[in-house]
Coordinates of C-alpha atoms in Angstrom, one line a residue:
X1 CA 0.0 0.0 0.0
X2 CA 1.1 3.5 -0.7
X3 CA 2.1 5.2 2.6
X4 CA 1.2 8.8 1.7
X5 CA -0.3 10.4 -1.4
X6 CA -2.2 13.5 -2.5
X7 CA -5.5 13.3 -4.3
X8 CA -8.7 15.2 -4.8
X9 CA -11.2 15.4 -1.9
X10 CA -13.7 17.5 -3.8
X11 CA -13.4 18.2 -7.5
X12 CA -14.0 21.7 -9.1
X13 CA -14.3 23.6 -12.3
X14 CA -12.3 26.6 -13.4
X15 CA -12.3 28.6 -16.6
X16 CA -9.8 30.8 -18.5
X17 CA -10.1 32.8 -21.7
X18 CA -7.2 33.1 -24.2
X19 CA -7.8 35.1 -27.4
X20 CA -11.5 34.6 -27.2
X21 CA -11.1 30.8 -26.8
X22 CA -12.7 29.4 -23.6
X23 CA -10.9 26.7 -21.7
X24 CA -12.9 25.0 -19.0
X25 CA -11.0 22.8 -16.6
X26 CA -13.0 20.1 -14.8
X27 CA -11.3 18.0 -12.1
X28 CA -12.5 14.9 -10.3
X29 CA -11.4 12.2 -7.9
X30 CA -11.4 8.7 -9.5
X31 CA -10.4 5.3 -8.0
X32 CA -10.0 3.3 -11.2
X33 CA -9.5 3.7 -15.0
X34 CA -13.1 2.8 -15.5
X35 CA -14.2 5.7 -13.2
X36 CA -11.9 8.0 -15.1
X37 CA -13.3 7.0 -18.5
X38 CA -16.9 7.4 -17.2
X39 CA -16.1 10.9 -15.8
X40 CA -14.5 11.9 -19.2
X41 CA -17.6 10.7 -21.0
X42 CA -19.9 12.7 -18.7
X43 CA -17.9 15.9 -19.3
X44 CA -18.0 15.3 -23.1
X45 CA -21.7 14.8 -22.9
X46 CA -22.1 18.0 -20.9
X47 CA -20.0 20.0 -23.4
X48 CA -21.1 18.2 -26.5
X49 CA -20.9 21.3 -28.7
X50 CA -17.2 22.1 -27.8
X51 CA -14.4 21.9 -30.3
X52 CA -12.2 19.8 -28.0
X53 CA -12.5 17.8 -24.8
X54 CA -8.9 16.9 -23.9
X55 CA -8.1 14.8 -20.9
X56 CA -5.5 13.4 -18.5
X57 CA -5.7 11.1 -15.6
X58 CA -3.5 9.3 -13.1
X59 CA -4.5 6.1 -11.3
X60 CA -2.3 5.0 -8.4
X61 CA 1.4 5.7 -9.2
X62 CA 1.6 3.8 -12.5
X63 CA -1.4 4.3 -14.8
X64 CA -1.2 7.6 -16.7
X65 CA -3.2 8.4 -19.8
X66 CA -3.9 11.6 -21.8
X67 CA -5.5 12.7 -25.0
X68 CA -5.1 15.8 -27.3
X69 CA -8.6 15.2 -28.8
X70 CA -7.7 16.7 -32.1
X71 CA -5.4 19.4 -30.9
X72 CA -1.8 19.3 -32.3
X73 CA 0.2 16.5 -30.7
X74 CA 1.7 17.2 -27.3
X75 CA -0.1 20.5 -26.9
X76 CA -3.0 19.5 -24.6
X77 CA -3.1 16.1 -22.9
X78 CA 0.6 15.9 -22.0
X79 CA 0.8 19.4 -20.5
X80 CA -2.3 18.6 -18.5
X81 CA -0.8 15.4 -17.3
X82 CA 2.4 17.3 -16.4
X83 CA 0.4 19.7 -14.1
X84 CA -1.3 16.8 -12.3
X85 CA 2.0 14.8 -11.8
X86 CA 3.8 18.0 -10.9
X87 CA 1.4 18.5 -8.0
X88 CA 2.1 15.0 -6.9
X89 CA -1.5 13.9 -7.4
X90 CA -2.9 10.5 -8.0
X91 CA -6.4 9.0 -8.4
X92 CA -7.3 12.2 -10.3
X93 CA -8.8 13.0 -13.7
X94 CA -8.9 16.3 -15.6
X95 CA -10.9 17.3 -18.7
X96 CA -10.2 20.7 -20.4
X97 CA -13.0 21.7 -22.7
X98 CA -12.2 24.2 -25.4
X99 CA -14.6 26.5 -27.2
X100 CA -12.7 27.9 -30.2
X101 CA -12.7 31.6 -30.3
X102 CA -11.5 32.0 -33.9
X103 CA -7.8 32.8 -33.3
X104 CA -5.0 30.2 -33.5
X105 CA -2.8 30.1 -30.4
X106 CA 0.2 28.3 -31.8
X107 CA 1.7 25.3 -30.0
X108 CA 3.3 27.3 -27.2
X109 CA 0.0 29.1 -26.6
X110 CA -2.0 25.9 -26.5
X111 CA 0.4 24.3 -24.0
X112 CA 0.2 27.3 -21.7
X113 CA -3.6 27.5 -22.0
X114 CA -4.3 23.8 -21.3
X115 CA -1.9 23.9 -18.4
X116 CA -3.5 27.0 -16.9
X117 CA -7.0 25.6 -17.3
X118 CA -6.0 22.5 -15.2
X119 CA -4.4 24.8 -12.6
X120 CA -7.6 26.8 -12.5
X121 CA -9.7 23.7 -12.1
X122 CA -7.4 22.6 -9.3
X123 CA -7.7 26.0 -7.6
X124 CA -11.4 25.4 -7.3
X125 CA -10.9 21.8 -6.0
X126 CA -10.1 20.6 -2.5
X127 CA -6.8 18.6 -2.4
X128 CA -6.2 16.2 0.5
X129 CA -3.0 14.4 1.6
X130 CA -3.8 10.9 2.7
X131 CA -1.7 9.0 5.2
X132 CA -1.7 5.3 5.9
X133 CA -2.5 4.9 9.6
X134 CA -3.4 2.5 12.3
X135 CA -6.6 3.5 14.0
X136 CA -5.9 3.4 17.8
X137 CA -8.5 3.1 20.6
X138 CA -6.7 4.5 23.7
X139 CA -8.3 3.9 27.1
X140 CA -7.2 6.0 30.0
X141 CA -8.3 7.4 33.3
X142 CA -8.9 11.1 33.8
X143 CA -5.4 11.6 35.2
X144 CA -3.9 10.5 31.9
X145 CA -6.1 12.2 29.3
X146 CA -4.3 15.5 29.6
X147 CA -0.9 13.9 28.9
X148 CA -2.3 11.9 26.0
X149 CA -3.9 15.0 24.4
X150 CA -0.6 16.8 24.7
X151 CA 1.4 14.0 23.1
X152 CA -1.1 13.7 20.2
X153 CA -1.0 17.5 19.6
X154 CA 2.8 17.4 19.6
X155 CA 2.6 14.8 16.7
X156 CA -0.1 16.9 14.9
X157 CA -2.7 14.2 15.4
X158 CA -6.4 14.9 16.0
X159 CA -8.8 12.4 17.6
X160 CA -11.8 11.4 15.6
X161 CA -13.8 10.6 18.7
X162 CA -13.4 11.0 22.5
X163 CA -15.9 9.4 25.0
X164 CA -16.0 10.4 28.7
X165 CA -17.6 8.0 31.1
X166 CA -15.9 6.5 34.2
X167 CA -12.9 6.3 31.9
X168 CA -11.9 8.2 28.7
X169 CA -11.8 6.4 25.3
X170 CA -9.9 8.2 22.5
X171 CA -10.1 7.1 18.9
X172 CA -7.3 8.5 16.8
X173 CA -5.5 7.5 13.5
X174 CA -1.7 7.3 13.9
X175 CA 0.6 7.2 10.8
X176 CA 2.2 3.8 10.5
X177 CA 5.7 5.3 10.8
X178 CA 4.9 7.0 14.1
X179 CA 3.2 4.1 16.0
X180 CA 6.3 2.6 17.8
X181 CA 7.6 5.9 19.0
X182 CA 4.3 7.4 20.1
X183 CA 3.2 4.2 21.9
X184 CA 6.3 4.3 24.0
X185 CA 5.7 8.0 24.8
X186 CA 2.1 7.4 25.9
X187 CA 3.0 4.4 28.1
X188 CA 5.8 6.4 29.7
X189 CA 3.7 9.6 30.1
X190 CA 0.8 7.8 31.8
X191 CA 3.0 5.4 33.8
X192 CA 1.5 2.5 31.9
X193 CA -2.1 3.3 32.8
X194 CA -3.2 3.9 29.2
X195 CA -4.2 0.9 27.1
X196 CA -3.7 1.1 23.3
X197 CA -5.6 -1.2 20.9
X198 CA -4.9 -1.1 17.2
X199 CA -8.4 -1.3 15.7
X200 CA -7.9 -1.3 11.9
X201 CA -5.6 0.1 9.1
X202 CA -6.9 3.0 7.0
X203 CA -6.1 6.3 5.4
X204 CA -6.8 9.7 6.9
X205 CA -6.4 13.3 5.8
X206 CA -7.0 16.8 7.3
X207 CA -9.6 18.9 5.5
X208 CA -9.8 22.3 7.1
X209 CA -9.6 21.4 10.8
X210 CA -11.4 18.1 10.5
X211 CA -9.8 14.6 10.3
X212 CA -11.4 12.6 7.5
X213 CA -11.1 8.8 7.4
X214 CA -10.8 6.9 4.1
X215 CA -10.8 3.2 3.2
X216 CA -8.3 3.8 0.4

């Protein structure tokens, strides 16, 4: 499994105009090549009257595809793919729709326009960095909760749930490369009173100030 990767949490649409040609960049999160193709077809159907619907997508860290859709070779799909990969994104698809404005842009102008349209689409999207983690359930008494909260904050970790009864139960995702060190700190900091149970392995990301959990 990939330890950390960036992807789209919420897709977006952005538009630029170059010499009266409209370039509409539409971005989406996709989990498979089939999902990417279905997304591309939906955008093509939406903008059925456009001159070009060029696309690029990256699935995982290996599958990369792009299309110039009738534009001169290497002037649309490849620059779009370069923007996505340059941002370190995966499981992402982009379509740039062009409504021709009557003025030729030349190869350099096309490369810049299609690149800018993807960047504009990304600027209207929400990008999340996902981290592979073990979900911990930490059980402690009230004397230990302050220390645990302090140690989690030091590591930049935010609990997804905290229950207060006669004991305190904290649920928190911990990146796989931090588990050994953090477990030792918690045991030492609570004099062994805290109990840690690894519940499941998952991905998590921070969106705004909220911790979001993902299966993949």
